[in-house]
Coordinates of N, CA, C and O and ligand atoms in Angstrom, one line a residue:
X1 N 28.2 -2.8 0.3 CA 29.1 -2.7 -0.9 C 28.6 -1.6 -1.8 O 27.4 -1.4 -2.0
X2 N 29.2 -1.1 -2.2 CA 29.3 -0.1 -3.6 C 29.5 -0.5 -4.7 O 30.0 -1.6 -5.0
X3 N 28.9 0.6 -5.7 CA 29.5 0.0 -7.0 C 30.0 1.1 -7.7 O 29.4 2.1 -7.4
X4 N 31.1 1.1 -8.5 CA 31.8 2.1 -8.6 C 30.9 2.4 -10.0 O 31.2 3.6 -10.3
X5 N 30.3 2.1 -10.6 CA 29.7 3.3 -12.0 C 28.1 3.4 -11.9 O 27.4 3.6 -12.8
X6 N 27.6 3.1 -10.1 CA 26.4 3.6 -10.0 C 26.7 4.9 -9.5 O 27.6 5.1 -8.6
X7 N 25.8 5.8 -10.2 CA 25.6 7.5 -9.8 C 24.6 7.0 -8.0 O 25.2 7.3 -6.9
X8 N 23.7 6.6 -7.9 CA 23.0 6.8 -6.9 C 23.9 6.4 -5.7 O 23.6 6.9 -4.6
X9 N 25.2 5.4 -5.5 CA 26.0 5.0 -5.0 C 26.9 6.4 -4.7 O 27.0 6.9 -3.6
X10 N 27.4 6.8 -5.5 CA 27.9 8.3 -5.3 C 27.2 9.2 -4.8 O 27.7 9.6 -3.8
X11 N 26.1 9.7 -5.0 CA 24.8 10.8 -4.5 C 24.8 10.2 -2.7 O 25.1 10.9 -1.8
X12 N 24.3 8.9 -2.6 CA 23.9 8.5 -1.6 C 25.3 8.4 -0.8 O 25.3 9.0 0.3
X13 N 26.5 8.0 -1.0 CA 27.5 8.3 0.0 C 28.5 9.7 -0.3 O 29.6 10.1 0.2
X14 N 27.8 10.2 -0.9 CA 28.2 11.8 -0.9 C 29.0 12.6 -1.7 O 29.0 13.9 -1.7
X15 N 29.7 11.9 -2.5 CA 30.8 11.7 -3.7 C 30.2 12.8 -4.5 O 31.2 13.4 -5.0
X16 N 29.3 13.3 -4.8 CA 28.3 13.6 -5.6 C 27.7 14.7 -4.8 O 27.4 14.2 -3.7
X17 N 27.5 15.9 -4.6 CA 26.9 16.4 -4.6 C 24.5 16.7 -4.5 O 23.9 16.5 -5.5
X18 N 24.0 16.8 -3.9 CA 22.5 16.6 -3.9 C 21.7 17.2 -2.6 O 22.1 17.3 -1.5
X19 N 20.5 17.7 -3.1 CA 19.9 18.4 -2.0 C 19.6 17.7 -1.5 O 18.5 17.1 -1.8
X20 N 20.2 17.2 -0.5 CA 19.7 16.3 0.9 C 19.0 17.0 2.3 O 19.3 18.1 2.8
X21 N 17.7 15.7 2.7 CA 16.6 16.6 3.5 C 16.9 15.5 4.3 O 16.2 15.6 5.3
X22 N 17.7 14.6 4.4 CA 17.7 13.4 5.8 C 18.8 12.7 5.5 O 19.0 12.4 4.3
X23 N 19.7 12.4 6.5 CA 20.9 11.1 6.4 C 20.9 10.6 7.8 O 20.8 11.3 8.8
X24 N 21.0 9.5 7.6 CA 21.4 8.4 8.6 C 22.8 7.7 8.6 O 23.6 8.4 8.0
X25 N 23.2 6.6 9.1 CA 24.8 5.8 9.0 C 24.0 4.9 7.4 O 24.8 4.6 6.5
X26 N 23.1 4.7 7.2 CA 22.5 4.0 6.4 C 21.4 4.6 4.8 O 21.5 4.3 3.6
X27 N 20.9 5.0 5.2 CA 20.3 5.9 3.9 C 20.2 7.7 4.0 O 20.1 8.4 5.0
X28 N 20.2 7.8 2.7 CA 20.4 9.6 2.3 C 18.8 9.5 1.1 O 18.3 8.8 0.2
X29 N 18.3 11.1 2.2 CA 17.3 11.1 1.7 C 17.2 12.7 0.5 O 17.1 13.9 1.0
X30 N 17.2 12.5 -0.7 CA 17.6 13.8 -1.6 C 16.5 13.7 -2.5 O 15.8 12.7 -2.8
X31 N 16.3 15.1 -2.7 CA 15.3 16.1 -4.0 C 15.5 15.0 -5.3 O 16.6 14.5 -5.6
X32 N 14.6 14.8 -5.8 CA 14.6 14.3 -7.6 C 15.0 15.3 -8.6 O 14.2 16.2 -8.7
X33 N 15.9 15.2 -9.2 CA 16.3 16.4 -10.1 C 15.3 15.7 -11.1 O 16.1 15.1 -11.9
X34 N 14.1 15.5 -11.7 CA 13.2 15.6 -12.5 C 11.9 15.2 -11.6 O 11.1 14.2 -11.7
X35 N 11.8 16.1 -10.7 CA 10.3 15.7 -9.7 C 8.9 15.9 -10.5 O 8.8 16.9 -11.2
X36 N 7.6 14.8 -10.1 CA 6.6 15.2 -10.4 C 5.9 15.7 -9.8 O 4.7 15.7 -10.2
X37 N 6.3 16.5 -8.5 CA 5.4 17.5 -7.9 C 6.9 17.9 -6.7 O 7.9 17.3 -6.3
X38 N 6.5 19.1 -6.5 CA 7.1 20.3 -5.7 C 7.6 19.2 -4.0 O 6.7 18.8 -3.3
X39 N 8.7 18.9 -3.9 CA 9.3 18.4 -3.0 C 9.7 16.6 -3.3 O 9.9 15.7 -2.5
X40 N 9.6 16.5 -4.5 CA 9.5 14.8 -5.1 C 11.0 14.6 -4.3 O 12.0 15.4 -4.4
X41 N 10.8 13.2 -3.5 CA 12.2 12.9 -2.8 C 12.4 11.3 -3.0 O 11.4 10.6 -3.4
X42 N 13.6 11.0 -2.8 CA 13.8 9.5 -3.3 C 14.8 9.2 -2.0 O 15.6 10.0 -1.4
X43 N 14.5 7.9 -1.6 CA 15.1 7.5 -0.4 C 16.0 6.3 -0.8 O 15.6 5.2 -1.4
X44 N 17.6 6.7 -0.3 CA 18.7 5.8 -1.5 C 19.4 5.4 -0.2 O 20.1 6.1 0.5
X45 N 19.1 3.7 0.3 CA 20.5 3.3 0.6 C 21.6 3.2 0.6 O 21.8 2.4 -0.3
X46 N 23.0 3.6 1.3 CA 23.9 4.0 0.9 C 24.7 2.7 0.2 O 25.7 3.0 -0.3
X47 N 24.5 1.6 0.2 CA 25.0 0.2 0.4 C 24.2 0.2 -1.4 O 23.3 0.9 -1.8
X48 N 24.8 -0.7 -2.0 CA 24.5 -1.0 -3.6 C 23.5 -2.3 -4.0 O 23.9 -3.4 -4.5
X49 N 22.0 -1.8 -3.6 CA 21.2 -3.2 -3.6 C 20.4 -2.7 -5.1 O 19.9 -1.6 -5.2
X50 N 20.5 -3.4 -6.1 CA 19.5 -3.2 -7.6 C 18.4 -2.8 -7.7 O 18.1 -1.9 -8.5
X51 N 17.6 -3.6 -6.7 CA 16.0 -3.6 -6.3 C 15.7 -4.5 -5.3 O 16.4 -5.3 -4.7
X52 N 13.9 -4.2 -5.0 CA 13.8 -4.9 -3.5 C 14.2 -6.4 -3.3 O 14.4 -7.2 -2.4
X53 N 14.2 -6.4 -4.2 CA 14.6 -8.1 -4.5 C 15.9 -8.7 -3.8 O 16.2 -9.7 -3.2
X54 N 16.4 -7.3 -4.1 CA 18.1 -7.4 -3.6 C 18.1 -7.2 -2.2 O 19.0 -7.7 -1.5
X55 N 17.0 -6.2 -1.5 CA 17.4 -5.7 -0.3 C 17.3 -6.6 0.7 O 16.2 -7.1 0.9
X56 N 18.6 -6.8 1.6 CA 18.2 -7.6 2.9 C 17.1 -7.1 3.8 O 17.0 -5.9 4.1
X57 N 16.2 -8.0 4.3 CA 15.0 -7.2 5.5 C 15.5 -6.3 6.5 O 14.7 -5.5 7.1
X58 N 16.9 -6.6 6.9 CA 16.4 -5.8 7.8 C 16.9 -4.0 7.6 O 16.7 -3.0 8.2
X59 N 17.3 -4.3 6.6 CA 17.7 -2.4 5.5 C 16.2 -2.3 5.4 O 15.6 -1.5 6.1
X60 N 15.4 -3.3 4.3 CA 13.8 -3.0 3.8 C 13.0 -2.6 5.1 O 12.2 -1.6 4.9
X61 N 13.1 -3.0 6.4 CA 12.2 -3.1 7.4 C 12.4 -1.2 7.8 O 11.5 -0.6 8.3
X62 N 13.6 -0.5 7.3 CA 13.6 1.1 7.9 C 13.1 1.6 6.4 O 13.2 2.8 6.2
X63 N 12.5 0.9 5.3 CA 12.4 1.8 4.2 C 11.1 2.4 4.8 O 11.0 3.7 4.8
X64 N 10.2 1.6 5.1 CA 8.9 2.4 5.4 C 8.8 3.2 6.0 O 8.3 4.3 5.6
X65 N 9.2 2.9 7.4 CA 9.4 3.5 8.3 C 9.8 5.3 7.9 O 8.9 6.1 8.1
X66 N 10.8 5.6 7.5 CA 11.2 6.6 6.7 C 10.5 6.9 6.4 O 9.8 7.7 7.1
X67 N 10.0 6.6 4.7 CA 8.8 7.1 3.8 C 8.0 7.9 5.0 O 8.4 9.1 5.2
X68 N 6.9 7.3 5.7 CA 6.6 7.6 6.6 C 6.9 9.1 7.1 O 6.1 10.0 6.9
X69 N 8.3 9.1 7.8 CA 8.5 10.3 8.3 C 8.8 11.4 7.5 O 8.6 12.6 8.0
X70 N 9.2 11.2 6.5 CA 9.6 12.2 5.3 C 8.0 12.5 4.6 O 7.6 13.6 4.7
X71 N 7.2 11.8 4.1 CA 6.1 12.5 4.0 C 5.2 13.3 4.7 O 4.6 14.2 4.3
X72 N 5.1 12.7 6.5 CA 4.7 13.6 7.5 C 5.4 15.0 7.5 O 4.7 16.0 7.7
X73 N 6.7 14.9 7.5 CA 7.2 16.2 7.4 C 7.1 17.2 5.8 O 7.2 18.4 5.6
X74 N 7.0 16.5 5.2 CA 5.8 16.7 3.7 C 5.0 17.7 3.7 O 4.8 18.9 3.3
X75 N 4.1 16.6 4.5 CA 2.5 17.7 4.6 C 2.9 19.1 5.5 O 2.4 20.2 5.3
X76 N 4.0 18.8 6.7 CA 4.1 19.7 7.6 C 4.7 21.5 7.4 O 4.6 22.6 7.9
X77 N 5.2 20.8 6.3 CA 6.4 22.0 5.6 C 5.8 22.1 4.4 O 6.0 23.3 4.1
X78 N 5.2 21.5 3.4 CA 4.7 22.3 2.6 C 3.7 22.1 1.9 O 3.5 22.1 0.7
X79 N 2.8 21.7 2.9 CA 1.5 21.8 2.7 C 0.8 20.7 2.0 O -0.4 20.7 2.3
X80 N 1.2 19.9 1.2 CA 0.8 18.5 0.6 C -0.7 18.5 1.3 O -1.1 19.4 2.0
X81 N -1.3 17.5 0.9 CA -2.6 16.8 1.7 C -2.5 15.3 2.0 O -3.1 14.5 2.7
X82 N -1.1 14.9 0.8 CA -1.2 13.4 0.6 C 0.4 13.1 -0.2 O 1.1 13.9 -0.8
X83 N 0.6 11.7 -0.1 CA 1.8 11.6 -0.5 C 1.7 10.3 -1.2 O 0.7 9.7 -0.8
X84 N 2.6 9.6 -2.2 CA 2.8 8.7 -2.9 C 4.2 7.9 -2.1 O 5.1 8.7 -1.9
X85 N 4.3 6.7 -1.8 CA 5.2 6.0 -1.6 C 5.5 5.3 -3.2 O 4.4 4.9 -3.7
X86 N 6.5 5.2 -3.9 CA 6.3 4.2 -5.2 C 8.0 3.9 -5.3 O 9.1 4.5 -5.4
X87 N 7.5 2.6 -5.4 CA 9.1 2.0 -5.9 C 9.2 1.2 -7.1 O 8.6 0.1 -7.0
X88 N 10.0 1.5 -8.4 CA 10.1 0.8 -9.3 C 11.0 -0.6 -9.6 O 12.1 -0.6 -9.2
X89 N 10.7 -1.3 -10.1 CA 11.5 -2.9 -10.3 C 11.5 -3.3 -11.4 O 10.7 -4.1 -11.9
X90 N 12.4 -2.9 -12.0 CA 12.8 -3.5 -13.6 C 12.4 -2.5 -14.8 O 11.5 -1.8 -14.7
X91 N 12.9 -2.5 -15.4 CA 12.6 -1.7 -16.7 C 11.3 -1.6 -17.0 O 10.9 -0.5 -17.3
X92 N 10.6 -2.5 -16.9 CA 9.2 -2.6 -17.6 C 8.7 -2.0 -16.5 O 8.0 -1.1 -16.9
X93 N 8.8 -1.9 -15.2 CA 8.3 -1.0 -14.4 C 8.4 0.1 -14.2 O 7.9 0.6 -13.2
X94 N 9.0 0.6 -15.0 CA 9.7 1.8 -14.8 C 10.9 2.4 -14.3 O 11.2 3.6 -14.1
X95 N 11.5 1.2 -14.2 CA 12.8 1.4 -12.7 C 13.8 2.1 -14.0 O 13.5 1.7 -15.1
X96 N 14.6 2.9 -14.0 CA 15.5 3.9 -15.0 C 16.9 3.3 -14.2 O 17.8 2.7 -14.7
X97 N 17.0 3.7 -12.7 CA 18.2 3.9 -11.8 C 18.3 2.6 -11.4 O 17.2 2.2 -10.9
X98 N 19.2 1.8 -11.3 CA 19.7 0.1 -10.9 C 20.1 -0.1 -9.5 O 21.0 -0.8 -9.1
X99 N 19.5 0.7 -8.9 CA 20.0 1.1 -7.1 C 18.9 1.3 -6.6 O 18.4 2.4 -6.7
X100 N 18.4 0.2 -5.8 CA 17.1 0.5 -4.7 C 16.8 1.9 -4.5 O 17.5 2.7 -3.9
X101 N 15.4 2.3 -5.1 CA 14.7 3.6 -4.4 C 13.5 4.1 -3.9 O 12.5 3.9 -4.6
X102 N 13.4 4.6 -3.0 CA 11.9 4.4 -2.9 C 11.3 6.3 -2.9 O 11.5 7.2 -2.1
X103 N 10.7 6.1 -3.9 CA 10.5 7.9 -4.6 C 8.8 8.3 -2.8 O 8.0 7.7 -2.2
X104 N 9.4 9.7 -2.8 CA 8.0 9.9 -1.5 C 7.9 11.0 -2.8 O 8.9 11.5 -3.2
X105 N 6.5 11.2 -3.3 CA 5.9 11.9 -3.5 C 4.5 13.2 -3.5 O 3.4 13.1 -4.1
X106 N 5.0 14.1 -2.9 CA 3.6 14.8 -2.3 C 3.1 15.4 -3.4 O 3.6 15.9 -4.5
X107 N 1.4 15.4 -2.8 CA 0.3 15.3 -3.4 C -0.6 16.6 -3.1 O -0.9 16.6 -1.9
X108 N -1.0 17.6 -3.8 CA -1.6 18.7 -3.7 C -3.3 18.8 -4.1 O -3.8 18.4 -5.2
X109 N -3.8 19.2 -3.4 CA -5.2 19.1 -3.8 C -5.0 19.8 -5.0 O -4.2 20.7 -5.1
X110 N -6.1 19.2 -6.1 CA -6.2 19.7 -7.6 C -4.8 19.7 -8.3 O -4.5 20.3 -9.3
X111 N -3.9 18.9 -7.3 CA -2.9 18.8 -8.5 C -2.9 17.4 -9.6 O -3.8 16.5 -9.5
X112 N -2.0 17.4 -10.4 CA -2.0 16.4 -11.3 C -1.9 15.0 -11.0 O -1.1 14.5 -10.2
X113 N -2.7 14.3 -11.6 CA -3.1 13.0 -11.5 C -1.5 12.7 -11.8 O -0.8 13.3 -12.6
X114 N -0.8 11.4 -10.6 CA 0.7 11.1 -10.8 C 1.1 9.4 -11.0 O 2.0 8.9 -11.6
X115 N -0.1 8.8 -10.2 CA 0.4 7.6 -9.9 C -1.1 6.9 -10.6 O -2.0 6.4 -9.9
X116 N -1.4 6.9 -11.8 CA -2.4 5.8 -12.2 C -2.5 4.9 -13.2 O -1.7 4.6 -14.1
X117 N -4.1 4.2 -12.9 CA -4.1 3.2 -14.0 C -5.3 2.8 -14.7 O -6.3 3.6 -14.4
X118 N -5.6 2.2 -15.2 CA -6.9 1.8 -16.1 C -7.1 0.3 -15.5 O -6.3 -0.7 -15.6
X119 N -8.2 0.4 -14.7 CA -8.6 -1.1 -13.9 C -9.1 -1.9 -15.3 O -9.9 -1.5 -16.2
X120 N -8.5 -3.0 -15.1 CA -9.4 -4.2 -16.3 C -10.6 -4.8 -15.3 O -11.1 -4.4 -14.2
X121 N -10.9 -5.7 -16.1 CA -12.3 -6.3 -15.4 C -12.1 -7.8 -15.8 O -12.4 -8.3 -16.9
X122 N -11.2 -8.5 -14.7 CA -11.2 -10.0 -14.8 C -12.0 -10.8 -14.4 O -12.5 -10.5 -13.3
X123 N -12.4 -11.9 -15.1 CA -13.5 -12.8 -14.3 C -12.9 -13.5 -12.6 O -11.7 -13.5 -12.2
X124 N -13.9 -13.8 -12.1 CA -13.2 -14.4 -10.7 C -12.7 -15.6 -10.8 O -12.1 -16.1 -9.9
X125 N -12.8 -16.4 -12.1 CA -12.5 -17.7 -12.8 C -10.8 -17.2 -12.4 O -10.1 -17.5 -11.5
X126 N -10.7 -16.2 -13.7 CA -9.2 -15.5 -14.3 C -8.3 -15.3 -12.5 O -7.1 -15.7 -12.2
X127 N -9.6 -14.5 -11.6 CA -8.5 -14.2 -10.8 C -8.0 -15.5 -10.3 O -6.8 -15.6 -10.1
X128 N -8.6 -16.4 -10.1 CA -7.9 -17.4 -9.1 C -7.2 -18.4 -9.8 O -6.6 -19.3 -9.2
X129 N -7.4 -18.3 -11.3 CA -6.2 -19.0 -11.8 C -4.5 -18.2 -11.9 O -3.4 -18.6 -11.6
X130 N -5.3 -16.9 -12.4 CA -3.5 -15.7 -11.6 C -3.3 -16.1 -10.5 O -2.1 -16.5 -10.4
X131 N -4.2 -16.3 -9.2 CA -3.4 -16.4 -7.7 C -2.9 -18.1 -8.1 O -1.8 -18.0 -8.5
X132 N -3.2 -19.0 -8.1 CA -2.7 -20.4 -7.8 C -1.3 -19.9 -8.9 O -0.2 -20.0 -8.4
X133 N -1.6 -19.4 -10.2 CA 0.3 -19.6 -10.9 C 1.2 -18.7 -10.0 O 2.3 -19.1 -9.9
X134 N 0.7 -17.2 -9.2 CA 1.7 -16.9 -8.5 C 2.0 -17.8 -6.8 O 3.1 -18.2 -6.3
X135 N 1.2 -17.9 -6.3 CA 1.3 -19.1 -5.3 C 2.0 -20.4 -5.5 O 2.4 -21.1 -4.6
X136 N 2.0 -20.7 -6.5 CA 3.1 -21.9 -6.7 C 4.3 -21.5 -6.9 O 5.1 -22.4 -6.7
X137 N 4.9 -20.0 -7.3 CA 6.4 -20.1 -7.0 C 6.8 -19.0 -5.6 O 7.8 -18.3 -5.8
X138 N 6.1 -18.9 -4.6 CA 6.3 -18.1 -3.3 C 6.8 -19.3 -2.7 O 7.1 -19.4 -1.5
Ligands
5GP1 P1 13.1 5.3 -11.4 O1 12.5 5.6 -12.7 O2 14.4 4.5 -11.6 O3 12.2 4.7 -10.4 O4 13.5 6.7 -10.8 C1 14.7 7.3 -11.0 C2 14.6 8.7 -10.5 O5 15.9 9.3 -10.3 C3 13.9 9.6 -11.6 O6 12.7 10.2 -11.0 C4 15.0 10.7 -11.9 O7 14.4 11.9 -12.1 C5 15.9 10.6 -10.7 N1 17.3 10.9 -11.0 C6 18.0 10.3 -12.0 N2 19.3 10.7 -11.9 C7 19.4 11.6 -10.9 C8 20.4 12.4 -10.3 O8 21.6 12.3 -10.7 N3 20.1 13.1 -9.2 C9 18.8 13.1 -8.7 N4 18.6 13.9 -7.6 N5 17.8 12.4 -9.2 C10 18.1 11.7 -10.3
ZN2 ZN1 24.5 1.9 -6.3

């Protein structure tokens, strides 16, 4: 299904115009028009899923797979050393676009720090009371 006032729904089934580096019968692989490094690509199912949450397994089971091949051909073509897989979920995560995506990002020696964080320091008490509250609703 589609949804008629998502943009990535249009982009991804063609409506739309976009530098596209891969298509399948199933996902379209296009350039980030605001990339954080030189080839930033986002891999958009053509089908209208919100987030992973939404996506049936066996759509999710080719996202990696992909990632995968699109950053191999990454390093191949222009030179990267390393790549970022990152997918956002919900606003507080960062998610902006309401259409499953999964951003490949290549990584340049001495280029800019893209994907980080400030590690806290929880007691082992703290961790295993976090695991038992998320283990009771899986
Ligand atoms: P999010 O923050 O939702 O994980 O990522 C959305 C990404 O989509 C952003 O990196 C943003 O630059 C990109 N983006 C938003 N609108 C468009 C668009 O119309 N075309 C392309 N190619 N990228 C877009
Ligand atoms: Zn959509």
């Amino acid at each position: 299904m589609k949804e008629d006032s998502c943009i990535f729904c249009k982009i991804a089934n063609g409506e739309i115009p976009s530098a596209t580096i891969y298509e399948d019968e199933q996902f379209r692989v296009i350039l980030d028009l605001g990339p954080a490094s030189k080839g930033h690509a986002l891999i958009l199912p053509k089908e209208h899923f919100a987030d992973v949450c939404a996506l049936p397994e066996t759509w999710a089971a080719k996202v990696l797979p992909l990632g995968a091949k699109i950053g191999a051909a990454m390093k191949q073509a222009l030179g990267c050393s390393g790549f970022n897989l990152v997918q956002n979920n919900g606003a507080s995560a960062g998610q902006t676009v309401f259409h499953f995506h999964m951003h490949v990002i290549p990584r340049y020696d001495d280029g800019a720090k893209i994907v980080t964080w400030t590690p806290k320091n929880p007691s082992q008490e703290e961790l295993a009371q976090i695991a038992e509250t998320i283990k009771s609703a899986l």
